[in-house]
Amino acid sequence: MAYISNWVRYMAHKLEYSLTLGLKNHTQGRVIDREFISVVMKNLLYGRITYLNSVKGEGMAPTMGSHDNTLLVRKLPDVDTRVRFLRPSRCLVFCLSGYVSVGDAVVLKDPNETHKYLVRRLAALQGSEMVSSDEKDKPFVLKKDQCWVVAENKEMKSKEAYDSRSFGPVSLADIVGRAIYCMRTAVDHGPVSNSEFSMQKDSPILAVELDVDELAKDHKA
């Protein structure tokens, strides 16, 4: 029964993802009206909500190892801080995926090298007042669609940690996914700790799409 429940929840998330991605592509002019349904159905039937990503994790210890890590990342095609809904008709209402919370380990574009990606912990969202421990720095409030991300390694000094303390706030649009499982070594791996809300949403995806053997093969490669 639990297995069936996971599959039902997984397919609901897959539909959310397919609609969100289709709507984003439609808004950007990549998909015309008559193609929208077919694109959504293609993603629903054949697509995956996750992908594998290999990264070095010194800044995210102990969640990640200091050397190469293989992550299972949940795709977030259109990130937001609030739950949004799509109502294609009076009878149908869909919750669009892409919600992130403080505490999530997010994958984002490197602000200085946009072809590269970082994994950092989401520490604050738009509207939050940021106060520095250095009295010379004036407090400021994160603007709309901005967020603050930090490295997790407490042994690293703030100047050594490559995060918002060095490159400043980042746009939510630069977040492409949420890390949900990490393989540090072949014998040291497990789910990534995220916000309670996100872990509840990600649990059926882990149950269906996680393939430890596939992670191990990618990690070894």
PDB file of C-alpha atoms in Angstrom:
ATOM      1  CA  MET A   1       0.000   0.000   0.000  1.00  0.00           C
ATOM      2  CA  ALA A   2       2.861   2.370   0.861  1.00  0.00           C
ATOM      3  CA  TYR A   3       4.463   1.628  -2.508  1.00  0.00           C
ATOM      4  CA  ILE A   4       1.225   2.527  -4.329  1.00  0.00           C
ATOM      5  CA  SER A   5       0.928   5.701  -2.259  1.00  0.00           C
ATOM      6  CA  ASN A   6       4.476   6.717  -3.240  1.00  0.00           C
ATOM      7  CA  TRP A   7       3.721   6.166  -6.918  1.00  0.00           C
ATOM      8  CA  VAL A   8       0.528   8.231  -6.741  1.00  0.00           C
ATOM      9  CA  ARG A   9       2.379  11.103  -5.030  1.00  0.00           C
ATOM     10  CA  TYR A  10       5.287  10.718  -7.445  1.00  0.00           C
ATOM     11  CA  MET A  11       3.023  10.998 -10.501  1.00  0.00           C
ATOM     12  CA  ALA A  12       1.375  14.069  -8.955  1.00  0.00           C
ATOM     13  CA  HIS A  13       4.836  15.685  -8.597  1.00  0.00           C
ATOM     14  CA  LYS A  14       5.693  14.647 -12.150  1.00  0.00           C
ATOM     15  CA  LEU A  15       2.548  16.329 -13.426  1.00  0.00           C
ATOM     16  CA  GLU A  16       3.417  19.476 -11.442  1.00  0.00           C
ATOM     17  CA  TYR A  17       6.921  19.467 -12.913  1.00  0.00           C
ATOM     18  CA  SER A  18       5.689  18.879 -16.469  1.00  0.00           C
ATOM     19  CA  LEU A  19       3.148  21.704 -16.202  1.00  0.00           C
ATOM     20  CA  THR A  20       5.679  24.090 -14.652  1.00  0.00           C
ATOM     21  CA  LEU A  21       8.288  23.373 -17.326  1.00  0.00           C
ATOM     22  CA  GLY A  22       5.722  23.573 -20.121  1.00  0.00           C
ATOM     23  CA  LEU A  23       4.347  26.870 -18.820  1.00  0.00           C
ATOM     24  CA  LYS A  24       7.861  28.321 -18.494  1.00  0.00           C
ATOM     25  CA  ASN A  25       8.725  27.344 -22.069  1.00  0.00           C
ATOM     26  CA  HIS A  26       5.385  28.706 -23.294  1.00  0.00           C
ATOM     27  CA  THR A  27       5.965  32.034 -21.522  1.00  0.00           C
ATOM     28  CA  GLN A  28       9.435  32.282 -23.093  1.00  0.00           C
ATOM     29  CA  GLY A  29       8.037  31.559 -26.551  1.00  0.00           C
ATOM     30  CA  ARG A  30       9.718  28.160 -26.910  1.00  0.00           C
ATOM     31  CA  VAL A  31       6.380  26.337 -27.037  1.00  0.00           C
ATOM     32  CA  ILE A  32       3.324  27.535 -28.968  1.00  0.00           C
ATOM     33  CA  ASP A  33      -0.251  26.988 -27.781  1.00  0.00           C
ATOM     34  CA  ARG A  34      -0.993  23.895 -29.869  1.00  0.00           C
ATOM     35  CA  GLU A  35       2.219  22.188 -28.678  1.00  0.00           C
ATOM     36  CA  PHE A  36       1.663  22.792 -24.967  1.00  0.00           C
ATOM     37  CA  ILE A  37      -0.327  19.635 -24.142  1.00  0.00           C
ATOM     38  CA  SER A  38       1.961  17.340 -26.151  1.00  0.00           C
ATOM     39  CA  VAL A  39       5.077  18.787 -24.444  1.00  0.00           C
ATOM     40  CA  VAL A  40       3.513  18.309 -21.002  1.00  0.00           C
ATOM     41  CA  MET A  41       2.522  14.721 -21.817  1.00  0.00           C
ATOM     42  CA  LYS A  42       5.993  13.908 -23.195  1.00  0.00           C
ATOM     43  CA  ASN A  43       7.634  15.064 -19.959  1.00  0.00           C
ATOM     44  CA  LEU A  44       4.999  13.306 -17.871  1.00  0.00           C
ATOM     45  CA  LEU A  45       5.435   9.944 -19.605  1.00  0.00           C
ATOM     46  CA  TYR A  46       9.145   9.892 -20.456  1.00  0.00           C
ATOM     47  CA  GLY A  47      10.902  12.559 -18.399  1.00  0.00           C
ATOM     48  CA  ARG A  48      12.599  12.407 -15.004  1.00  0.00           C
ATOM     49  CA  ILE A  49      12.341  14.904 -12.162  1.00  0.00           C
ATOM     50  CA  THR A  50      15.949  14.327 -11.101  1.00  0.00           C
ATOM     51  CA  TYR A  51      19.441  14.270 -12.576  1.00  0.00           C
ATOM     52  CA  LEU A  52      22.911  13.294 -11.365  1.00  0.00           C
ATOM     53  CA  ASN A  53      25.521  15.963 -10.637  1.00  0.00           C
ATOM     54  CA  SER A  54      29.159  15.515  -9.600  1.00  0.00           C
ATOM     55  CA  VAL A  55      30.631  18.244  -7.381  1.00  0.00           C
ATOM     56  CA  LYS A  56      33.441  18.817  -4.913  1.00  0.00           C
ATOM     57  CA  GLY A  57      31.966  19.473  -1.492  1.00  0.00           C
ATOM     58  CA  GLU A  58      34.567  21.048   0.798  1.00  0.00           C
ATOM     59  CA  GLY A  59      32.319  24.033   1.457  1.00  0.00           C
ATOM     60  CA  MET A  60      29.325  21.807   2.251  1.00  0.00           C
ATOM     61  CA  ALA A  61      30.940  19.424   4.762  1.00  0.00           C
ATOM     62  CA  PRO A  62      29.655  17.383   6.524  1.00  0.00           C
ATOM     63  CA  THR A  63      26.619  17.056   4.202  1.00  0.00           C
ATOM     64  CA  MET A  64      29.078  16.471   1.357  1.00  0.00           C
ATOM     65  CA  GLY A  65      32.580  14.998   1.350  1.00  0.00           C
ATOM     66  CA  SER A  66      35.602  17.196   0.748  1.00  0.00           C
ATOM     67  CA  HIS A  67      36.368  15.431  -2.535  1.00  0.00           C
ATOM     68  CA  ASP A  68      34.117  14.281  -5.373  1.00  0.00           C
ATOM     69  CA  ASN A  69      30.442  13.737  -4.540  1.00  0.00           C
ATOM     70  CA  THR A  70      27.629  12.422  -6.716  1.00  0.00           C
ATOM     71  CA  LEU A  71      24.312  14.127  -6.048  1.00  0.00           C
ATOM     72  CA  LEU A  72      20.792  13.230  -7.000  1.00  0.00           C
ATOM     73  CA  VAL A  73      19.237  16.629  -7.715  1.00  0.00           C
ATOM     74  CA  ARG A  74      15.555  17.427  -8.003  1.00  0.00           C
ATOM     75  CA  LYS A  75      14.964  19.722 -10.963  1.00  0.00           C
ATOM     76  CA  LEU A  76      13.329  23.063 -10.152  1.00  0.00           C
ATOM     77  CA  PRO A  77      12.470  24.688 -13.495  1.00  0.00           C
ATOM     78  CA  ASP A  78      10.833  27.786 -12.011  1.00  0.00           C
ATOM     79  CA  VAL A  79      11.812  28.592  -8.413  1.00  0.00           C
ATOM     80  CA  ASP A  80       9.528  30.580  -6.114  1.00  0.00           C
ATOM     81  CA  THR A  81       9.103  31.187  -2.399  1.00  0.00           C
ATOM     82  CA  ARG A  82       5.367  30.689  -2.421  1.00  0.00           C
ATOM     83  CA  VAL A  83       3.064  27.941  -3.614  1.00  0.00           C
ATOM     84  CA  ARG A  84       1.502  28.912  -6.954  1.00  0.00           C
ATOM     85  CA  PHE A  85      -1.471  27.443  -8.792  1.00  0.00           C
ATOM     86  CA  LEU A  86      -2.421  26.943 -12.433  1.00  0.00           C
ATOM     87  CA  ARG A  87      -6.153  26.841 -13.215  1.00  0.00           C
ATOM     88  CA  PRO A  88      -6.627  25.699 -16.830  1.00  0.00           C
ATOM     89  CA  SER A  89     -10.383  25.336 -16.262  1.00  0.00           C
ATOM     90  CA  ARG A  90     -12.986  25.772 -13.545  1.00  0.00           C
ATOM     91  CA  CYS A  91     -12.678  22.130 -12.617  1.00  0.00           C
ATOM     92  CA  LEU A  92      -8.896  21.709 -12.642  1.00  0.00           C
ATOM     93  CA  VAL A  93      -6.369  23.333 -10.321  1.00  0.00           C
ATOM     94  CA  PHE A  94      -2.692  22.342 -10.263  1.00  0.00           C
ATOM     95  CA  CYS A  95      -0.040  23.297  -7.716  1.00  0.00           C
ATOM     96  CA  LEU A  96       3.098  24.348  -9.589  1.00  0.00           C
ATOM     97  CA  SER A  97       6.382  22.869  -8.358  1.00  0.00           C
ATOM     98  CA  GLY A  98       9.459  24.937  -7.583  1.00  0.00           C
ATOM     99  CA  TYR A  99       8.863  25.943  -3.970  1.00  0.00           C
ATOM    100  CA  VAL A 100      12.033  26.402  -1.909  1.00  0.00           C
ATOM    101  CA  SER A 101      12.485  26.991   1.808  1.00  0.00           C
ATOM    102  CA  VAL A 102      15.209  28.231   4.109  1.00  0.00           C
ATOM    103  CA  GLY A 103      17.384  25.243   5.000  1.00  0.00           C
ATOM    104  CA  ASP A 104      17.322  23.661   1.540  1.00  0.00           C
ATOM    105  CA  ALA A 105      20.585  22.579  -0.109  1.00  0.00           C
ATOM    106  CA  VAL A 106      20.168  24.191  -3.517  1.00  0.00           C
ATOM    107  CA  VAL A 107      22.092  23.881  -6.766  1.00  0.00           C
ATOM    108  CA  LEU A 108      22.653  27.283  -8.351  1.00  0.00           C
ATOM    109  CA  LYS A 109      24.645  28.926 -11.110  1.00  0.00           C
ATOM    110  CA  ASP A 110      27.994  30.301 -10.000  1.00  0.00           C
ATOM    111  CA  PRO A 111      27.470  34.114  -9.957  1.00  0.00           C
ATOM    112  CA  ASN A 112      30.935  34.666 -11.428  1.00  0.00           C
ATOM    113  CA  GLU A 113      31.094  31.704 -13.816  1.00  0.00           C
ATOM    114  CA  THR A 114      27.553  30.987 -15.008  1.00  0.00           C
ATOM    115  CA  HIS A 115      28.569  27.801 -16.847  1.00  0.00           C
ATOM    116  CA  LYS A 116      29.481  26.280 -13.472  1.00  0.00           C
ATOM    117  CA  TYR A 117      27.218  25.281 -10.576  1.00  0.00           C
ATOM    118  CA  LEU A 118      27.468  25.434  -6.784  1.00  0.00           C
ATOM    119  CA  VAL A 119      25.689  23.672  -3.936  1.00  0.00           C
ATOM    120  CA  ARG A 120      24.932  25.966  -1.017  1.00  0.00           C
ATOM    121  CA  ARG A 121      22.489  26.093   1.891  1.00  0.00           C
ATOM    122  CA  LEU A 122      19.588  28.544   1.483  1.00  0.00           C
ATOM    123  CA  ALA A 123      19.853  30.854   4.512  1.00  0.00           C
ATOM    124  CA  ALA A 124      17.442  33.738   3.822  1.00  0.00           C
ATOM    125  CA  LEU A 125      14.807  34.824   1.332  1.00  0.00           C
ATOM    126  CA  GLN A 126      13.400  38.084   0.020  1.00  0.00           C
ATOM    127  CA  GLY A 127      12.324  40.544   2.705  1.00  0.00           C
ATOM    128  CA  SER A 128      14.867  39.290   5.245  1.00  0.00           C
ATOM    129  CA  GLU A 129      17.087  41.868   6.939  1.00  0.00           C
ATOM    130  CA  MET A 130      20.751  40.949   6.696  1.00  0.00           C
ATOM    131  CA  VAL A 131      22.993  42.155   9.504  1.00  0.00           C
ATOM    132  CA  SER A 132      26.761  41.646   9.308  1.00  0.00           C
ATOM    133  CA  SER A 133      28.979  40.822  12.274  1.00  0.00           C
ATOM    134  CA  ASP A 134      31.272  43.528  10.938  1.00  0.00           C
ATOM    135  CA  GLU A 135      29.977  46.882  12.248  1.00  0.00           C
ATOM    136  CA  LYS A 136      31.381  48.624   9.167  1.00  0.00           C
ATOM    137  CA  ASP A 137      28.806  46.865   6.976  1.00  0.00           C
ATOM    138  CA  LYS A 138      25.352  48.449   6.965  1.00  0.00           C
ATOM    139  CA  PRO A 139      22.273  46.218   7.342  1.00  0.00           C
ATOM    140  CA  PHE A 140      20.185  45.702   4.227  1.00  0.00           C
ATOM    141  CA  VAL A 141      17.014  43.911   3.172  1.00  0.00           C
ATOM    142  CA  LEU A 142      16.938  41.257   0.470  1.00  0.00           C
ATOM    143  CA  LYS A 143      14.959  42.511  -2.514  1.00  0.00           C
ATOM    144  CA  LYS A 144      12.174  40.705  -4.361  1.00  0.00           C
ATOM    145  CA  ASP A 145      13.328  37.374  -5.820  1.00  0.00           C
ATOM    146  CA  GLN A 146      16.687  37.564  -4.027  1.00  0.00           C
ATOM    147  CA  CYS A 147      18.104  35.002  -1.626  1.00  0.00           C
ATOM    148  CA  TRP A 148      21.179  34.485   0.553  1.00  0.00           C
ATOM    149  CA  VAL A 149      23.160  31.237   0.359  1.00  0.00           C
ATOM    150  CA  VAL A 150      25.958  30.019   2.623  1.00  0.00           C
ATOM    151  CA  ALA A 151      28.590  27.302   2.741  1.00  0.00           C
ATOM    152  CA  GLU A 152      27.976  24.750   5.468  1.00  0.00           C
ATOM    153  CA  ASN A 153      31.535  23.960   6.564  1.00  0.00           C
ATOM    154  CA  LYS A 154      31.930  25.641   9.966  1.00  0.00           C
ATOM    155  CA  GLU A 155      35.680  25.072   9.943  1.00  0.00           C
ATOM    156  CA  MET A 156      36.075  27.426   6.993  1.00  0.00           C
ATOM    157  CA  LYS A 157      36.498  31.132   7.660  1.00  0.00           C
ATOM    158  CA  SER A 158      33.943  33.452   6.079  1.00  0.00           C
ATOM    159  CA  LYS A 159      36.594  34.814   3.705  1.00  0.00           C
ATOM    160  CA  GLU A 160      37.406  31.287   2.523  1.00  0.00           C
ATOM    161  CA  ALA A 161      33.796  30.225   2.037  1.00  0.00           C
ATOM    162  CA  TYR A 162      32.620  30.968  -1.479  1.00  0.00           C
ATOM    163  CA  ASP A 163      29.056  32.052  -0.752  1.00  0.00           C
ATOM    164  CA  SER A 164      26.846  35.154  -0.415  1.00  0.00           C
ATOM    165  CA  ARG A 165      29.278  36.597   2.099  1.00  0.00           C
ATOM    166  CA  SER A 166      31.714  37.023  -0.791  1.00  0.00           C
ATOM    167  CA  PHE A 167      29.507  37.404  -3.885  1.00  0.00           C
ATOM    168  CA  GLY A 168      26.375  38.883  -2.271  1.00  0.00           C
ATOM    169  CA  PRO A 169      22.674  38.028  -2.790  1.00  0.00           C
ATOM    170  CA  VAL A 170      21.720  35.787  -5.701  1.00  0.00           C
ATOM    171  CA  SER A 171      18.591  35.657  -7.822  1.00  0.00           C
ATOM    172  CA  LEU A 172      16.090  32.860  -7.275  1.00  0.00           C
ATOM    173  CA  ALA A 173      16.172  32.437 -11.050  1.00  0.00           C
ATOM    174  CA  ASP A 174      19.759  31.122 -10.693  1.00  0.00           C
ATOM    175  CA  ILE A 175      18.583  28.152  -8.615  1.00  0.00           C
ATOM    176  CA  VAL A 176      18.155  25.095 -10.848  1.00  0.00           C
ATOM    177  CA  GLY A 177      17.583  22.305  -8.345  1.00  0.00           C
ATOM    178  CA  ARG A 178      17.626  20.910  -4.823  1.00  0.00           C
ATOM    179  CA  ALA A 179      20.096  18.219  -3.721  1.00  0.00           C
ATOM    180  CA  ILE A 180      18.103  15.314  -2.257  1.00  0.00           C
ATOM    181  CA  TYR A 181      20.658  12.469  -2.045  1.00  0.00           C
ATOM    182  CA  CYS A 182      24.447  12.471  -1.773  1.00  0.00           C
ATOM    183  CA  MET A 183      26.985   9.718  -2.432  1.00  0.00           C
ATOM    184  CA  ARG A 184      30.229  10.727  -0.731  1.00  0.00           C
ATOM    185  CA  THR A 185      31.844   7.298  -1.187  1.00  0.00           C
ATOM    186  CA  ALA A 186      30.536   3.889  -2.221  1.00  0.00           C
ATOM    187  CA  VAL A 187      29.818   3.070   1.427  1.00  0.00           C
ATOM    188  CA  ASP A 188      28.939   6.557   2.687  1.00  0.00           C
ATOM    189  CA  HIS A 189      25.751   7.930   1.183  1.00  0.00           C
ATOM    190  CA  GLY A 190      22.238   8.970   2.160  1.00  0.00           C
ATOM    191  CA  PRO A 191      19.443  11.548   1.825  1.00  0.00           C
ATOM    192  CA  VAL A 192      20.412  15.217   2.072  1.00  0.00           C
ATOM    193  CA  SER A 193      18.861  17.050   5.014  1.00  0.00           C
ATOM    194  CA  ASN A 194      16.594  19.846   3.736  1.00  0.00           C
ATOM    195  CA  SER A 195      13.680  21.803   5.196  1.00  0.00           C
ATOM    196  CA  GLU A 196      10.876  19.629   6.573  1.00  0.00           C
ATOM    197  CA  PHE A 197       8.478  20.847   3.866  1.00  0.00           C
ATOM    198  CA  SER A 198      10.909  20.019   1.050  1.00  0.00           C
ATOM    199  CA  MET A 199      11.828  16.598   2.441  1.00  0.00           C
ATOM    200  CA  GLN A 200       8.142  15.654   2.589  1.00  0.00           C
ATOM    201  CA  LYS A 201       7.673  16.720  -1.039  1.00  0.00           C
ATOM    202  CA  ASP A 202      10.849  14.949  -2.179  1.00  0.00           C
ATOM    203  CA  SER A 203      10.278  11.621  -0.391  1.00  0.00           C
ATOM    204  CA  PRO A 204       8.157   9.961  -3.145  1.00  0.00           C
ATOM    205  CA  ILE A 205      10.670  11.129  -5.774  1.00  0.00           C
ATOM    206  CA  LEU A 206      13.482   9.472  -3.825  1.00  0.00           C
ATOM    207  CA  ALA A 207      11.403   6.316  -3.470  1.00  0.00           C
ATOM    208  CA  VAL A 208      10.880   6.024  -7.235  1.00  0.00           C
ATOM    209  CA  GLU A 209      13.870   7.628  -8.976  1.00  0.00           C
ATOM    210  CA  LEU A 210      16.746   6.849  -6.593  1.00  0.00           C
ATOM    211  CA  ASP A 211      19.000   4.134  -8.014  1.00  0.00           C
ATOM    212  CA  VAL A 212      21.999   3.644  -5.716  1.00  0.00           C
ATOM    213  CA  ASP A 213      23.744   1.395  -8.273  1.00  0.00           C
ATOM    214  CA  GLU A 214      23.431   4.127 -10.900  1.00  0.00           C
ATOM    215  CA  LEU A 215      24.865   6.676  -8.443  1.00  0.00           C
ATOM    216  CA  ALA A 216      27.738   4.332  -7.617  1.00  0.00           C
ATOM    217  CA  LYS A 217      28.524   3.798 -11.300  1.00  0.00           C
ATOM    218  CA  ASP A 218      28.505   7.557 -11.964  1.00  0.00           C
ATOM    219  CA  HIS A 219      30.570   8.196  -8.834  1.00  0.00           C
ATOM    220  CA  LYS A 220      33.176   5.618  -9.857  1.00  0.00           C
ATOM    221  CA  ALA A 221      33.364   7.102 -13.370  1.00  0.00           C
TER     222      ALA A 221
END
